[in-house]
Amino acid sequence: PAEAARVLERLAPQNVAALLSEAPTRLAAPLLRAMLPPFVARCLEPLPDTQVSGLLRAMGPQAGVAILHYLPEARRNALLAQLPTGMRMAFRLLLGYPEDTVGAWMDPRVVVLPADTTAESALRRLREAQGEIDAVVFVVGATQRLLGLAELPEVLRAPPDTHLSKLMRQMPFTLPARASIHGVADHEGWDDFQILPVVERDDRFVGALDRGV
């Protein structure tokens, strides 16, 4: 996809739009994720809302929101209205942050559960997860305050009725949702973790950021 993206970015947007109109969503979505968002937005302009919303759904909130920033507000709202409720909420959450902040790039579709959830229930939730980060459970307390992180191996090995409060480990690092995305590139937490939790005020958990982003 990355190599194809570089080739297509040298074409006129209307020509890429014609190609996208014929391409299956399963092939187009990874290609669009690898392309520059401003260019993708221009390519999507002539396509019908139903097709564009399908592409956004397949791309996911992180890549999709990067493109929506470059579409007119009226078109953006029309596309969001066609998304499933859960995904629409994730898109709107990310759109609420300035484009250069951590919050705009985090993944809000992570598995987050209360501390008194059993290992059995947590495994069931992980199996149902549709997010990009599905091998960990973020554990929260009252008012969504982050308490810790439970990783899949620990949850698998635990007796079914064990609470996550017994399996989690505390996270020594968090990222403020409104911090600059460029400012956290050298954060010390990346030395030990592939993903870091993103929090708002009072440690209220709102998502997670992958080091690969």
Short mmCIF file of C-alpha atoms in Angstrom, two decimals:
data_model
loop_
_atom_site.label_atom_id
_atom_site.label_comp_id
_atom_site.label_asym_id
_atom_site.label_seq_id
_atom_site.Cartn_x
_atom_site.Cartn_y
_atom_site.Cartn_z
CA PRO A 1 0.00 0.00 0.00
CA ALA A 2 2.77 2.49 0.83
CA GLU A 3 4.42 2.10 -2.56
CA ALA A 4 1.10 2.33 -4.39
CA ALA A 5 0.20 5.42 -2.36
CA ARG A 6 3.33 7.24 -3.51
CA VAL A 7 2.44 6.47 -7.14
CA LEU A 8 -1.17 7.61 -6.84
CA GLU A 9 -0.20 10.84 -5.08
CA ARG A 10 1.47 11.88 -8.34
CA LEU A 11 -1.83 11.61 -10.23
CA ALA A 12 -4.64 14.11 -10.49
CA PRO A 13 -7.20 13.72 -7.65
CA GLN A 14 -10.05 13.16 -10.13
CA ASN A 15 -8.17 10.23 -11.66
CA VAL A 16 -7.62 8.67 -8.25
CA ALA A 17 -11.30 9.23 -7.46
CA ALA A 18 -12.24 7.30 -10.61
CA LEU A 19 -10.00 4.44 -9.51
CA LEU A 20 -11.47 4.44 -5.99
CA SER A 21 -15.00 4.35 -7.36
CA GLU A 22 -14.23 0.94 -8.89
CA ALA A 23 -11.96 -0.52 -6.20
CA PRO A 24 -13.28 -2.83 -3.44
CA THR A 25 -13.29 -1.21 -0.01
CA ARG A 26 -11.03 -3.93 1.43
CA LEU A 27 -8.31 -2.91 -1.03
CA ALA A 28 -8.91 0.83 -1.05
CA ALA A 29 -8.91 1.35 2.73
CA PRO A 30 -5.29 0.29 3.44
CA LEU A 31 -4.17 2.29 0.41
CA LEU A 32 -5.88 5.45 1.67
CA ARG A 33 -4.37 4.98 5.14
CA ALA A 34 -0.92 5.20 3.53
CA MET A 35 -1.67 8.37 1.57
CA LEU A 36 -1.40 12.00 2.64
CA PRO A 37 -4.71 13.09 4.27
CA PRO A 38 -5.07 16.41 2.37
CA PHE A 39 -4.69 14.58 -0.93
CA VAL A 40 -7.10 11.83 0.09
CA ALA A 41 -9.71 14.46 0.99
CA ARG A 42 -9.49 15.92 -2.52
CA CYS A 43 -9.85 12.44 -4.03
CA LEU A 44 -12.95 11.68 -1.95
CA GLU A 45 -14.76 14.93 -2.76
CA PRO A 46 -16.53 13.66 -5.93
CA LEU A 47 -17.49 10.27 -4.47
CA PRO A 48 -20.98 9.68 -3.01
CA ASP A 49 -21.43 9.86 0.77
CA THR A 50 -22.33 6.19 1.04
CA GLN A 51 -19.04 5.09 -0.50
CA VAL A 52 -16.95 7.60 1.46
CA SER A 53 -18.55 6.64 4.77
CA GLY A 54 -17.82 2.98 3.97
CA LEU A 55 -14.18 3.82 3.33
CA LEU A 56 -13.96 5.82 6.56
CA ARG A 57 -15.48 2.92 8.48
CA ALA A 58 -12.92 0.52 7.01
CA MET A 59 -10.03 2.90 7.67
CA GLY A 60 -10.93 3.44 11.33
CA PRO A 61 -11.21 6.62 13.42
CA GLN A 62 -7.53 7.56 13.54
CA ALA A 63 -6.91 7.59 9.79
CA GLY A 64 -10.46 8.71 9.03
CA VAL A 65 -10.35 11.76 11.26
CA ALA A 66 -7.08 12.90 9.70
CA ILE A 67 -8.96 13.08 6.38
CA LEU A 68 -12.16 14.62 7.76
CA HIS A 69 -10.15 17.62 8.98
CA TYR A 70 -9.73 18.59 5.31
CA LEU A 71 -13.38 18.26 4.28
CA PRO A 72 -15.99 21.05 4.61
CA GLU A 73 -17.97 20.90 7.84
CA ALA A 74 -21.28 20.18 6.11
CA ARG A 75 -19.81 17.20 4.23
CA ARG A 76 -18.08 16.01 7.38
CA ASN A 77 -21.33 16.00 9.35
CA ALA A 78 -23.16 14.17 6.55
CA LEU A 79 -20.51 11.44 6.51
CA LEU A 80 -20.49 11.07 10.28
CA ALA A 81 -24.26 10.64 10.28
CA GLN A 82 -23.88 7.49 8.18
CA LEU A 83 -21.45 5.78 10.54
CA PRO A 84 -22.56 3.25 13.18
CA THR A 85 -23.25 4.89 16.54
CA GLY A 86 -20.17 3.58 18.34
CA MET A 87 -17.79 4.50 15.55
CA ARG A 88 -19.45 7.90 15.10
CA MET A 89 -18.80 8.65 18.78
CA ALA A 90 -15.15 7.66 18.37
CA PHE A 91 -14.79 9.91 15.32
CA ARG A 92 -16.39 12.86 17.12
CA LEU A 93 -14.18 12.36 20.16
CA LEU A 94 -11.04 12.61 18.04
CA LEU A 95 -12.38 15.54 16.05
CA GLY A 96 -12.78 17.45 19.32
CA TYR A 97 -9.01 17.71 19.68
CA PRO A 98 -6.73 19.98 17.63
CA GLU A 99 -5.02 18.05 14.86
CA ASP A 100 -1.53 18.36 16.38
CA THR A 101 -2.45 16.97 19.80
CA VAL A 102 -2.15 13.47 21.25
CA GLY A 103 -5.93 13.23 21.55
CA ALA A 104 -6.39 13.55 17.79
CA TRP A 105 -4.10 10.56 17.15
CA MET A 106 -5.04 8.21 19.98
CA ASP A 107 -7.16 5.08 19.55
CA PRO A 108 -10.39 5.44 21.57
CA ARG A 109 -11.59 1.90 20.68
CA VAL A 110 -9.49 0.12 23.28
CA VAL A 111 -10.89 -2.32 25.83
CA VAL A 112 -11.52 -0.50 29.11
CA LEU A 113 -13.21 -2.21 32.07
CA PRO A 114 -13.90 -1.59 35.77
CA ALA A 115 -11.50 -3.01 38.34
CA ASP A 116 -14.05 -5.51 39.66
CA THR A 117 -14.50 -7.20 36.26
CA THR A 118 -13.58 -10.90 36.33
CA ALA A 119 -10.93 -12.44 34.09
CA GLU A 120 -13.63 -14.51 32.39
CA SER A 121 -15.65 -11.40 31.51
CA ALA A 122 -12.52 -9.57 30.38
CA LEU A 123 -11.60 -12.38 27.97
CA ARG A 124 -15.10 -12.31 26.54
CA ARG A 125 -14.81 -8.57 25.99
CA LEU A 126 -11.40 -8.95 24.35
CA ARG A 127 -12.82 -11.51 21.92
CA GLU A 128 -15.53 -9.04 20.97
CA ALA A 129 -13.13 -6.11 20.60
CA GLN A 130 -13.02 -4.37 17.24
CA GLY A 131 -10.35 -1.84 18.07
CA GLU A 132 -6.74 -1.77 16.95
CA ILE A 133 -5.40 -2.45 20.45
CA ASP A 134 -7.01 -5.69 21.59
CA ALA A 135 -4.32 -7.52 23.61
CA VAL A 136 -4.61 -5.39 26.74
CA VAL A 137 -7.31 -4.18 29.10
CA PHE A 138 -7.16 -0.72 30.60
CA VAL A 139 -8.59 -0.82 34.11
CA VAL A 140 -10.50 2.17 35.44
CA GLY A 141 -12.22 3.21 38.64
CA ALA A 142 -14.87 5.79 39.37
CA THR A 143 -15.28 8.60 36.79
CA GLN A 144 -13.12 6.64 34.31
CA ARG A 145 -9.98 7.31 36.35
CA LEU A 146 -7.13 5.15 35.08
CA LEU A 147 -5.97 2.55 37.61
CA GLY A 148 -3.73 0.28 35.60
CA LEU A 149 -3.22 -2.14 32.72
CA ALA A 150 -3.92 -5.88 32.49
CA GLU A 151 -2.20 -7.74 29.66
CA LEU A 152 -3.66 -10.73 27.84
CA PRO A 153 -1.22 -13.41 29.13
CA GLU A 154 -2.02 -12.55 32.76
CA VAL A 155 -5.75 -12.58 32.09
CA LEU A 156 -5.51 -15.95 30.32
CA ARG A 157 -3.57 -17.59 33.15
CA ALA A 158 -5.79 -16.29 35.94
CA PRO A 159 -8.71 -18.23 37.48
CA PRO A 160 -11.98 -17.13 35.78
CA ASP A 161 -13.33 -15.32 38.84
CA THR A 162 -10.19 -13.26 39.50
CA HIS A 163 -10.84 -9.52 39.43
CA LEU A 164 -8.79 -7.29 37.19
CA SER A 165 -7.73 -5.33 40.25
CA LYS A 166 -5.60 -8.37 41.14
CA LEU A 167 -4.14 -8.78 37.65
CA MET A 168 -3.38 -5.22 36.62
CA ARG A 169 -0.15 -3.37 36.99
CA GLN A 170 0.05 0.34 37.47
CA MET A 171 1.11 2.46 34.53
CA PRO A 172 3.97 4.75 35.49
CA PHE A 173 3.46 6.83 32.36
CA THR A 174 0.47 8.60 30.83
CA LEU A 175 0.12 11.09 28.01
CA PRO A 176 -2.05 14.22 28.33
CA ALA A 177 -4.68 14.25 25.59
CA ARG A 178 -3.96 17.87 24.79
CA ALA A 179 -0.18 17.55 24.67
CA SER A 180 1.57 18.15 21.35
CA ILE A 181 1.92 14.94 19.32
CA HIS A 182 5.42 16.02 18.36
CA GLY A 183 6.32 16.79 21.95
CA VAL A 184 5.73 13.19 23.11
CA ALA A 185 7.86 11.56 20.41
CA ASP A 186 10.79 11.20 22.83
CA HIS A 187 8.70 10.39 25.91
CA GLU A 188 10.56 8.08 28.29
CA GLY A 189 7.59 5.73 28.45
CA TRP A 190 8.32 4.45 24.93
CA ASP A 191 11.44 2.74 26.28
CA ASP A 192 9.25 0.25 28.16
CA PHE A 193 5.84 0.27 26.46
CA GLN A 194 4.53 -0.07 22.91
CA ILE A 195 1.33 1.74 23.88
CA LEU A 196 0.68 4.44 26.44
CA PRO A 197 -2.65 5.50 27.98
CA VAL A 198 -4.02 8.93 27.15
CA VAL A 199 -5.77 10.86 29.89
CA GLU A 200 -7.69 14.05 30.39
CA ARG A 201 -7.83 16.02 33.63
CA ASP A 202 -7.90 14.01 36.88
CA ASP A 203 -6.41 10.98 35.04
CA ARG A 204 -9.68 10.33 33.22
CA PHE A 205 -8.86 7.68 30.64
CA VAL A 206 -9.86 8.51 27.04
CA GLY A 207 -7.74 6.25 24.83
CA ALA A 208 -4.28 4.94 24.02
CA LEU A 209 -1.48 5.94 21.69
CA ASP A 210 0.63 3.37 19.84
CA ARG A 211 4.31 4.13 19.42
CA GLY A 212 3.98 3.35 15.70
CA VAL A 213 1.70 6.33 15.15
#
